[in-house]
Tab-separated table of C-alpha atoms and ligand atoms in Angstrom:
chain	number	residue	atom	x	y	z
A	23	MET	CA	0.000	0.000	0.000
A	24	LEU	CA	1.464	3.358	-1.003
A	25	SER	CA	1.591	6.011	1.708
A	26	THR	CA	0.940	9.657	0.861
A	27	VAL	CA	2.775	12.735	2.056
A	28	THR	CA	0.538	15.387	3.596
A	29	SER	CA	2.645	18.575	3.474
A	30	GLY	CA	6.163	19.861	3.216
A	31	GLU	CA	8.698	20.309	0.497
A	32	VAL	CA	8.342	19.553	-3.199
A	33	VAL	CA	11.582	19.382	-5.189
A	34	LEU	CA	11.628	19.614	-8.996
A	35	VAL	CA	14.733	18.113	-10.611
A	36	GLY	CA	15.404	19.564	-14.064
A	37	ALA	CA	13.861	22.572	-15.780
A	38	GLY	CA	12.228	20.493	-18.495
A	39	HIS	CA	8.965	21.342	-20.242
A	40	ALA	CA	6.696	19.914	-17.512
A	41	HIS	CA	8.604	21.541	-14.652
A	42	LEU	CA	8.462	24.941	-16.337
A	43	HIS	CA	4.695	24.639	-16.133
A	44	VAL	CA	4.827	23.632	-12.453
A	45	ALA	CA	7.417	26.324	-11.625
A	46	SER	CA	5.265	29.005	-13.230
A	47	ARG	CA	2.563	28.045	-10.708
A	48	ALA	CA	4.814	28.214	-7.636
A	49	ALA	CA	2.370	30.587	-5.944
A	50	SER	CA	-0.242	27.861	-5.590
A	51	PHE	CA	2.250	25.742	-3.621
A	52	ARG	CA	3.087	28.691	-1.399
A	53	GLU	CA	-0.625	29.366	-0.760
A	54	ARG	CA	-0.930	25.847	0.633
A	55	GLY	CA	2.187	26.210	2.758
A	56	ILE	CA	4.188	23.841	0.552
A	57	GLY	CA	7.786	24.741	-0.339
A	58	LEU	CA	8.774	24.415	-4.005
A	59	THR	CA	12.400	24.151	-5.150
A	60	LEU	CA	13.618	23.775	-8.725
A	61	ILE	CA	17.148	22.480	-9.367
A	62	ASP	CA	18.929	22.706	-12.720
A	63	PRO	CA	22.608	23.140	-13.580
A	64	ASP	CA	21.713	25.231	-16.621
A	65	ALA	CA	18.610	26.819	-18.140
A	66	PHE	CA	15.694	25.532	-20.199
A	67	TRP	CA	16.833	25.145	-23.800
A	68	TYR	CA	13.929	24.703	-26.169
A	69	SER	CA	14.432	21.912	-28.678
A	70	GLY	CA	11.698	23.259	-30.971
A	71	LEU	CA	13.971	26.116	-32.025
A	72	ALA	CA	17.245	24.226	-31.589
A	73	THR	CA	18.011	23.383	-35.190
A	74	GLY	CA	16.883	26.850	-36.297
A	75	MET	CA	19.395	28.225	-33.790
A	76	LEU	CA	22.038	25.930	-35.268
A	77	GLY	CA	21.144	27.185	-38.749
A	78	GLY	CA	21.585	30.818	-37.686
A	79	GLU	CA	17.882	31.615	-38.013
A	80	TYR	CA	17.324	32.174	-34.285
A	81	GLU	CA	19.627	33.774	-31.783
A	82	PRO	CA	20.401	31.700	-28.678
A	83	GLU	CA	18.641	34.214	-26.395
A	84	LEU	CA	15.357	33.240	-28.029
A	85	ASP	CA	15.927	29.553	-27.392
A	86	ARG	CA	16.737	29.810	-23.702
A	87	VAL	CA	14.552	30.527	-20.677
A	88	ASP	CA	16.074	31.262	-17.289
A	89	PRO	CA	13.956	29.248	-14.833
A	90	ARG	CA	15.043	31.241	-11.785
A	91	PRO	CA	12.664	34.242	-12.141
A	92	LEU	CA	9.884	31.901	-13.188
A	93	VAL	CA	9.907	29.955	-9.930
A	94	GLU	CA	11.055	32.774	-7.643
A	95	SER	CA	8.308	35.170	-8.745
A	96	GLY	CA	5.769	32.758	-7.232
A	97	GLY	CA	7.688	32.372	-3.989
A	98	GLY	CA	9.598	29.215	-4.953
A	99	ARG	CA	13.336	28.651	-4.826
A	100	PHE	CA	15.855	27.970	-7.564
A	101	ILE	CA	19.142	26.099	-7.001
A	102	ARG	CA	21.754	25.959	-9.752
A	103	ASP	CA	23.141	22.461	-9.206
A	104	ARG	CA	22.827	18.931	-10.533
A	105	VAL	CA	21.156	16.007	-8.789
A	106	VAL	CA	23.488	13.005	-8.747
A	107	GLY	CA	21.727	10.628	-6.374
A	108	LEU	CA	18.834	9.994	-4.052
A	109	ASP	CA	18.613	8.877	-0.453
A	110	GLY	CA	15.022	7.666	-0.571
A	111	ASP	CA	14.985	6.413	3.034
A	112	ASP	CA	15.902	9.834	4.426
A	113	GLY	CA	14.068	11.761	1.680
A	114	GLN	CA	17.134	13.636	0.483
A	115	ALA	CA	18.407	14.500	-2.982
A	116	LEU	CA	22.194	14.379	-3.351
A	117	LEU	CA	23.641	17.268	-5.335
A	118	ALA	CA	26.855	17.508	-7.362
A	119	SER	CA	28.047	20.287	-5.019
A	120	GLY	CA	27.948	17.799	-2.131
A	121	ALA	CA	24.834	19.362	-0.575
A	122	ARG	CA	21.844	17.250	0.450
A	123	LEU	CA	18.373	18.601	-0.180
A	124	PRO	CA	15.437	17.248	1.862
A	125	TYR	CA	12.162	16.550	0.098
A	126	ASP	CA	8.770	15.103	0.847
A	127	VAL	CA	7.866	14.766	-2.815
A	128	ILE	CA	10.408	14.844	-5.638
A	129	SER	CA	9.829	14.978	-9.387
A	130	PHE	CA	12.226	14.280	-12.254
A	131	ASN	CA	11.992	16.035	-15.628
A	132	VAL	CA	15.622	15.722	-16.679
A	133	GLY	CA	15.243	15.006	-20.398
A	134	SER	CA	17.279	12.558	-22.430
A	135	GLU	CA	20.670	11.978	-24.012
A	136	VAL	CA	21.754	10.768	-27.433
A	137	ALA	CA	21.815	6.980	-27.551
A	138	THR	CA	24.998	5.357	-28.800
A	139	PRO	CA	23.984	2.320	-30.882
A	140	ALA	CA	25.335	-1.034	-29.667
A	141	GLY	CA	28.687	-1.824	-31.251
A	142	MET	CA	29.540	1.806	-32.125
A	143	THR	CA	32.593	3.482	-30.629
A	144	VAL	CA	32.515	7.254	-30.492
A	145	ALA	CA	35.457	9.648	-30.058
A	146	GLU	CA	35.190	12.334	-27.379
A	147	THR	CA	35.423	14.983	-30.090
A	148	ALA	CA	32.142	13.927	-31.716
A	149	TRP	CA	29.197	16.305	-31.407
A	150	ARG	CA	25.791	15.136	-30.217
A	151	ALA	CA	22.277	16.385	-30.973
A	152	LYS	CA	21.679	16.805	-27.225
A	153	PRO	CA	22.081	18.669	-24.909
A	154	ILE	CA	20.577	21.499	-26.959
A	155	ARG	CA	23.173	23.938	-25.610
A	156	GLY	CA	25.743	21.842	-27.485
A	157	LEU	CA	24.135	22.814	-30.795
A	158	LEU	CA	24.996	26.428	-30.027
A	159	ASP	CA	28.617	25.387	-29.436
A	160	LEU	CA	28.483	23.486	-32.736
A	161	ARG	CA	27.176	26.575	-34.526
A	162	ARG	CA	29.962	28.701	-33.077
A	163	SER	CA	32.544	26.126	-34.024
A	164	VAL	CA	31.230	25.963	-37.623
A	165	GLU	CA	31.110	29.759	-37.866
A	166	GLU	CA	34.679	29.975	-36.658
A	167	ALA	CA	35.851	27.306	-39.095
A	168	LEU	CA	34.056	29.060	-41.957
A	169	SER	CA	35.406	32.508	-41.140
A	170	PRO	CA	38.064	33.793	-43.577
A	171	GLY	CA	40.660	34.124	-40.799
A	172	SER	CA	40.244	30.568	-39.501
A	173	GLY	CA	43.442	29.283	-41.096
A	174	ARG	CA	41.645	26.241	-42.529
A	175	GLY	CA	42.730	24.984	-45.935
A	176	SER	CA	40.804	25.788	-49.102
A	177	GLY	CA	38.537	22.685	-49.145
A	178	ALA	CA	34.951	22.831	-47.908
A	179	LEU	CA	34.297	21.982	-44.264
A	180	ARG	CA	33.062	18.374	-44.100
A	181	ALA	CA	30.255	17.481	-41.681
A	182	LEU	CA	29.073	13.903	-41.221
A	183	VAL	CA	25.660	13.576	-39.612
A	184	ILE	CA	25.065	10.057	-38.309
A	185	GLY	CA	21.370	9.184	-38.132
A	186	SER	CA	18.686	10.339	-40.544
A	187	GLY	CA	15.594	10.510	-38.356
A	188	ASP	CA	13.838	13.845	-37.767
A	189	THR	CA	16.796	15.230	-35.826
A	190	GLY	CA	19.521	14.095	-38.250
A	191	CYS	CA	17.657	15.548	-41.238
A	192	GLU	CA	17.051	18.830	-39.403
A	193	ILE	CA	20.697	19.097	-38.369
A	194	ALA	CA	22.036	18.307	-41.849
A	195	ALA	CA	19.706	20.823	-43.500
A	196	ASN	CA	20.510	23.534	-40.974
A	197	LEU	CA	24.280	23.069	-41.134
A	198	ASP	CA	23.941	23.665	-44.845
A	199	ALA	CA	21.721	26.708	-44.175
A	200	LEU	CA	24.266	28.083	-41.692
A	201	ALA	CA	27.112	27.878	-44.225
A	202	ARG	CA	24.946	29.469	-46.897
A	203	SER	CA	24.081	32.378	-44.610
A	204	HIS	CA	27.839	33.002	-44.347
A	205	ASP	CA	28.363	32.586	-48.105
A	206	ALA	CA	30.694	29.735	-47.279
A	207	ALA	CA	30.989	26.147	-48.461
A	208	ILE	CA	30.191	23.123	-46.346
A	209	HIS	CA	29.893	19.539	-47.462
A	210	VAL	CA	27.275	17.743	-45.393
A	211	THR	CA	26.802	13.961	-45.519
A	212	LEU	CA	23.836	12.234	-43.948
A	213	ILE	CA	24.571	8.620	-43.012
A	214	THR	CA	22.039	6.021	-41.940
A	215	ASP	CA	21.880	2.264	-41.509
A	216	ALA	CA	18.260	2.410	-42.706
A	217	PRO	CA	17.317	1.911	-46.362
A	218	ARG	CA	16.011	5.492	-46.586
A	219	VAL	CA	16.042	8.792	-44.707
A	220	LEU	CA	13.197	9.387	-42.238
A	221	ALA	CA	12.636	5.630	-42.266
A	222	GLU	CA	10.008	5.933	-39.505
A	223	ARG	CA	7.846	8.043	-41.762
A	224	SER	CA	5.958	7.182	-44.961
A	225	GLY	CA	7.801	6.347	-48.169
A	226	LEU	CA	6.425	9.499	-49.801
A	227	ILE	CA	7.678	11.800	-47.038
A	228	SER	CA	11.041	10.049	-47.122
A	229	LYS	CA	11.319	10.478	-50.884
A	230	ARG	CA	10.390	14.163	-50.783
A	231	VAL	CA	12.848	14.977	-48.002
A	232	ALA	CA	15.649	12.970	-49.646
A	233	ARG	CA	15.041	14.929	-52.860
A	234	LEU	CA	15.065	18.200	-50.937
A	235	VAL	CA	18.340	17.569	-49.106
A	236	ARG	CA	20.076	16.110	-52.171
A	237	GLY	CA	18.924	19.174	-54.114
A	238	ARG	CA	20.897	21.277	-51.654
A	239	GLY	CA	24.047	19.276	-52.261
A	240	ILE	CA	23.802	17.126	-49.127
A	241	ASP	CA	25.071	13.581	-49.730
A	242	VAL	CA	22.924	10.760	-48.407
A	243	HIS	CA	24.369	7.336	-47.609
A	244	THR	CA	21.728	4.733	-46.760
A	245	ASP	CA	22.302	1.125	-45.588
A	246	ALA	CA	25.576	2.306	-44.055
A	247	THR	CA	26.115	1.061	-40.499
A	248	VAL	CA	28.658	3.270	-38.744
A	249	VAL	CA	30.701	1.317	-36.196
A	250	GLU	CA	33.359	3.871	-35.393
A	251	VAL	CA	33.119	7.643	-35.089
A	252	GLY	CA	36.680	8.902	-34.886
A	253	GLY	CA	38.322	12.317	-34.762
A	254	ASP	CA	38.746	12.466	-38.546
A	255	GLY	CA	35.788	10.551	-39.928
A	256	CYS	CA	33.556	7.508	-39.652
A	257	ARG	CA	34.060	3.859	-40.461
A	258	THR	CA	31.218	1.567	-41.512
A	259	ASP	CA	30.880	-2.150	-40.794
A	260	ASP	CA	31.909	-3.010	-44.368
A	261	GLY	CA	35.231	-1.214	-43.858
A	262	ARG	CA	34.437	2.018	-45.701
A	263	PHE	CA	35.980	5.192	-44.244
A	264	MET	CA	34.285	8.559	-44.724
A	265	PRO	CA	36.545	11.491	-43.839
A	266	GLY	CA	35.057	14.402	-41.945
A	267	ASP	CA	35.942	17.501	-39.911
A	268	LEU	CA	32.817	17.430	-37.749
A	269	MET	CA	30.989	14.292	-36.767
A	270	ILE	CA	27.500	14.745	-35.307
A	271	LEU	CA	25.588	11.930	-33.638
A	272	ALA	CA	21.801	12.003	-34.133
A	273	THR	CA	21.155	8.354	-33.372
A	274	GLY	CA	18.038	8.685	-31.224
A	275	LEU	CA	17.366	9.665	-27.629
A	276	ARG	CA	17.313	7.620	-24.438
A	277	PRO	CA	16.746	8.464	-20.761
A	278	PRO	CA	19.955	9.551	-18.984
A	279	GLY	CA	22.073	6.566	-17.838
A	280	TRP	CA	22.531	7.949	-14.296
A	281	LEU	CA	18.849	7.306	-13.498
A	282	ALA	CA	19.878	3.669	-12.954
A	283	ASP	CA	21.770	4.777	-9.811
A	284	LEU	CA	18.681	6.171	-8.093
A	285	GLY	CA	17.460	2.793	-6.863
A	286	LEU	CA	14.059	3.241	-8.515
A	287	GLU	CA	12.363	0.817	-10.880
A	288	LEU	CA	13.084	1.563	-14.523
A	289	GLY	CA	11.258	0.669	-17.736
A	290	ALA	CA	12.819	-1.437	-20.485
A	291	GLU	CA	14.446	1.580	-22.156
A	292	GLY	CA	15.876	2.917	-18.870
A	293	GLY	CA	13.332	5.607	-17.953
A	294	LEU	CA	11.820	5.943	-14.451
A	295	LEU	CA	8.835	3.631	-14.551
A	296	VAL	CA	5.718	5.658	-13.708
A	297	GLU	CA	2.009	4.906	-13.453
A	298	ALA	CA	-0.641	6.915	-15.282
A	299	THR	CA	-0.511	9.370	-12.353
A	300	LEU	CA	3.159	9.987	-13.277
A	301	ARG	CA	4.129	8.548	-9.892
A	302	SER	CA	6.990	6.074	-9.660
A	303	VAL	CA	5.829	2.471	-9.388
A	304	SER	CA	8.444	1.890	-6.680
A	305	ASP	CA	8.356	5.036	-4.515
A	306	PRO	CA	5.156	6.980	-3.786
A	307	ASN	CA	7.109	10.172	-3.126
A	308	VAL	CA	8.743	10.210	-6.556
A	309	PHE	CA	7.147	11.550	-9.747
A	310	GLY	CA	8.461	12.193	-13.227
A	311	ALA	CA	7.609	13.470	-16.702
A	312	GLY	CA	9.028	13.897	-20.175
A	313	ASP	CA	11.772	11.936	-21.896
A	314	CYS	CA	13.183	10.549	-18.626
A	315	VAL	CA	10.132	8.441	-17.764
A	316	SER	CA	8.654	5.218	-19.089
A	317	LEU	CA	4.891	5.215	-18.732
A	318	VAL	CA	3.474	1.808	-17.818
A	319	GLY	CA	1.696	0.301	-20.838
A	320	HIS	CA	2.943	2.859	-23.372
A	321	GLU	CA	5.966	3.472	-25.550
A	322	LEU	CA	5.915	7.194	-26.118
A	323	PRO	CA	8.239	8.870	-28.606
A	324	LYS	CA	10.898	11.155	-27.148
A	325	LEU	CA	9.180	14.421	-27.990
A	326	GLY	CA	8.757	17.583	-25.962
A	327	VAL	CA	5.057	17.688	-26.826
A	328	TYR	CA	4.418	14.718	-24.518
A	329	ALA	CA	6.101	16.491	-21.611
A	330	VAL	CA	3.952	19.539	-22.380
A	331	ARG	CA	0.749	17.456	-22.198
A	332	GLU	CA	1.906	15.716	-19.022
A	333	ALA	CA	2.606	19.059	-17.350
A	334	PRO	CA	-0.901	19.967	-16.068
A	335	VAL	CA	-1.382	16.430	-14.680
A	336	LEU	CA	2.017	16.536	-12.987
A	337	TYR	CA	1.219	19.938	-11.490
A	338	ARG	CA	-2.108	18.757	-10.076
A	339	ASN	CA	-0.600	15.543	-8.765
A	340	LEU	CA	2.367	17.169	-7.051
A	341	LEU	CA	-0.004	19.504	-5.237
A	342	ALA	CA	-2.311	16.608	-4.447
A	343	ALA	CA	0.482	14.325	-3.218
A	344	ALA	CA	1.799	17.051	-0.925
A	345	SER	CA	-1.715	17.724	0.399
A	346	GLY	CA	-2.915	14.143	0.788
A	347	GLU	CA	-5.493	14.390	-1.994
A	348	PRO	CA	-6.316	11.856	-4.743
A	349	LEU	CA	-4.230	11.844	-7.916
A	350	SER	CA	-5.461	12.068	-11.500
A	351	ASP	CA	-4.310	10.168	-14.591
A	352	TYR	CA	-2.432	11.281	-17.670
A	353	ARG	CA	-3.758	9.809	-20.911
A	354	PRO	CA	-1.319	10.192	-23.798
A	355	GLN	CA	-2.597	11.733	-27.001
A	356	LYS	CA	-2.906	9.225	-29.854
A	357	ARG	CA	-1.112	11.412	-32.348
A	358	CYS	CA	0.543	14.792	-32.389
A	359	LEU	CA	1.524	17.388	-34.937
A	360	THR	CA	5.252	17.394	-35.578
A	361	ILE	CA	6.953	20.051	-37.667
A	362	LEU	CA	10.556	19.718	-38.769
A	363	ASN	CA	12.722	22.713	-39.561
A	364	LEU	CA	14.496	21.833	-42.790
A	365	GLY	CA	16.337	25.143	-43.071
A	366	ARG	CA	16.023	28.042	-45.501
A	367	GLY	CA	12.436	28.693	-44.430
A	368	THR	CA	11.184	25.207	-45.257
A	369	GLY	CA	9.234	23.076	-42.803
A	370	LEU	CA	7.781	19.583	-42.915
A	371	ALA	CA	4.537	19.233	-40.957
A	372	VAL	CA	3.207	15.749	-40.256
A	373	TRP	CA	-0.183	14.978	-38.759
A	374	GLY	CA	-1.081	11.302	-38.892
A	375	PRO	CA	-1.172	10.316	-42.575
A	376	LEU	CA	-1.087	13.943	-43.777
A	377	HIS	CA	1.975	16.063	-44.412
A	378	TRP	CA	2.998	19.300	-45.918
A	379	LEU	CA	6.411	20.439	-46.982
A	380	GLY	CA	7.203	24.094	-47.571
A	381	PRO	CA	7.233	27.607	-46.104
A	382	ALA	CA	3.683	27.416	-44.658
A	383	ALA	CA	4.724	24.542	-42.378
A	384	MET	CA	7.741	26.545	-41.206
A	385	TRP	CA	5.597	29.617	-40.627
A	386	LEU	CA	3.256	27.583	-38.426
A	387	LYS	CA	6.159	26.018	-36.503
A	388	ASP	CA	7.665	29.425	-35.832
A	389	ARG	CA	4.362	30.746	-34.489
A	390	LEU	CA	3.711	27.735	-32.255
A	391	ASP	CA	7.248	27.697	-30.879
A	392	ARG	CA	7.275	31.422	-30.122
A	393	ARG	CA	3.868	31.146	-28.470
A	394	PHE	CA	5.093	28.318	-26.226
A	395	LEU	CA	8.210	30.209	-25.170
A	396	ALA	CA	6.242	33.410	-24.484
A	397	LEU	CA	4.360	31.518	-21.746
A	398	TYR	CA	7.548	31.280	-19.695
A	399	ARG	CA	9.517	34.228	-20.937
A	400	GLU	CA	8.226	36.800	-18.427
A	401	GLY	CA	11.005	37.830	-16.087
A	402	SER	CA	13.566	36.091	-18.306
A	403	ASP	CA	15.305	38.013	-21.055
A	404	GLY	CA	16.924	34.825	-22.333
A	405	THR	CA	20.427	36.025	-21.543
A	406	GLU	CA	22.925	33.667	-19.946
A	407	PRO	CA	21.835	33.192	-16.312
A	408	ASP	CA	24.402	33.667	-13.519
B	20	FAD	C1	17.834	18.716	-32.185
B	20	FAD	C2	16.541	18.298	-31.562
B	20	FAD	C3	15.352	18.871	-31.988
B	20	FAD	C4	14.133	18.475	-31.426
B	20	FAD	N1	12.989	19.080	-31.850
B	20	FAD	C5	11.813	18.762	-31.271
B	20	FAD	C6	10.608	19.415	-31.670
B	20	FAD	O1	10.601	20.259	-32.578
B	20	FAD	N2	9.459	19.062	-31.031
B	20	FAD	C7	9.438	18.131	-30.024
B	20	FAD	O2	8.370	17.854	-29.469
B	20	FAD	N3	10.550	17.495	-29.621
B	20	FAD	C8	11.738	17.784	-30.224
B	20	FAD	N4	12.893	17.146	-29.823
B	20	FAD	C9	12.835	16.198	-28.705
B	20	FAD	C10	12.986	16.996	-27.420
B	20	FAD	O3	14.273	17.514	-27.300
B	20	FAD	C11	12.767	16.205	-26.162
B	20	FAD	O4	11.707	15.332	-26.311
B	20	FAD	C12	12.446	17.187	-25.028
B	20	FAD	O5	13.515	18.077	-24.841
B	20	FAD	C13	12.193	16.457	-23.745
B	20	FAD	O6	11.791	17.409	-22.826
B	20	FAD	P1	11.859	17.149	-21.283
B	20	FAD	O7	10.871	18.097	-20.711
B	20	FAD	O8	11.727	15.718	-20.964
B	20	FAD	O9	13.363	17.566	-20.870
B	20	FAD	P2	14.288	18.761	-21.379
B	20	FAD	O10	13.501	19.859	-21.975
B	20	FAD	O11	15.373	18.138	-22.165
B	20	FAD	O12	14.867	19.352	-20.021
B	20	FAD	C14	15.661	18.605	-19.130
B	20	FAD	C15	16.276	19.545	-18.115
B	20	FAD	O13	16.838	18.767	-17.077
B	20	FAD	C16	18.066	19.337	-16.666
B	20	FAD	N5	18.856	18.283	-16.040
B	20	FAD	C17	19.434	17.219	-16.647
B	20	FAD	N6	20.080	16.459	-15.733
B	20	FAD	C18	19.883	17.048	-14.526
B	20	FAD	C19	20.283	16.730	-13.191
B	20	FAD	N7	21.023	15.651	-12.929
B	20	FAD	N8	19.919	17.557	-12.186
B	20	FAD	C20	19.143	18.657	-12.447
B	20	FAD	N9	18.732	18.996	-13.675
B	20	FAD	C21	19.097	18.198	-14.711
B	20	FAD	C22	18.663	19.872	-17.960
B	20	FAD	O14	19.624	20.909	-17.700
B	20	FAD	C23	17.410	20.410	-18.661
B	20	FAD	O15	17.186	21.760	-18.338
B	20	FAD	C24	14.109	17.497	-30.408
B	20	FAD	C25	15.311	16.915	-29.982
B	20	FAD	C26	16.513	17.303	-30.549
B	20	FAD	C27	17.797	16.656	-30.072
């Protein structure tokens, strides 16, 4: 039988999409005499605009929300630190700084990391699609390499993007867009072990996007299983070597590996296993949302839109758990609109069996993304937090 906490301290680990929603409602915790603390080592970086930021279309300030004013304006507390462990018996979160933070209810919304496929070795110098902040570093590195004073040789900069799902295609297209905006040459290669790009999507979508990227001079290698990502290129399982200056891994997302150290039950893919109430199946005082959880009975894609839909349920349930009230259930949406940014003002919108490719899709994406960010922007000017 699960016991329920009746008051005290709620700790939010990670300023992910769902916790932004909870943090923006800190006042309702305060009104009930419940303390609310948000911990994050960084800021909220919005993946919706991430590849547009990489492509030079959006400035980083637009893609980043400082969670501190959001939670503090409602009477909550922000701690810039990283959670590294949990002492569930004593109800304490262990922080990277060495501090211990007591909680009555704790919630994880710590996102995901790029999965390294089994059998692939990856050099430290390789770039990854996540964390999103890293895409800003990648942009700066490309801009520096493309600048006339960089001291690079005369050949085009060579970028190898490994993985041709939504993220790989977006990154390849936006690296090309970035170089174009600087009137510089880049040679982008998209490599996948699948028989076609966007293999999860319909054959028609795949064909149209492959035509689009090839039309921009991006090379596409299908049925190519990369086994080694080195400092100067990639090797495939049939012994081919593709030379490159920048190697970028976009091989899918998985929950962070360190969750396994928390002593909580995990789902098959390594996320915190939660019930429909978003409460851990193994600890009634632990909740979670977003990419870092596995929801019993579902296999949800790693998309921010799910964390956004989980947010109101998480908010209600954290308040309820801390007040001894009944919890409500989250029911995942059957389908969601996804819009890819394919650079140079082109978007690909997909809704179930329907899709559109072109500027209208990009226009819609821009509007939706800006509207989402505006919800949390108040009090945050997007500049680098202290
Ligand atoms: C390039 C790219 C583009 C994408 N585009 C889209 C898109 O257009 N639409 C979409 O729906 N999805 C998109 N995704 C997927 C999306 O990134 C994830 O699904 C989404 O970010 C998950 O959100 P979240 O709320 O779970 O966590 P996140 O938004 O990733 O937030 C996690 C937070 O936890 C913090 N954190 C991590 N570890 C700790 C710790 N130990 N202690 C404290 N805090 C911690 C991090 O600093 C971060 O602030 C994209 C992914 C990539 C890589």
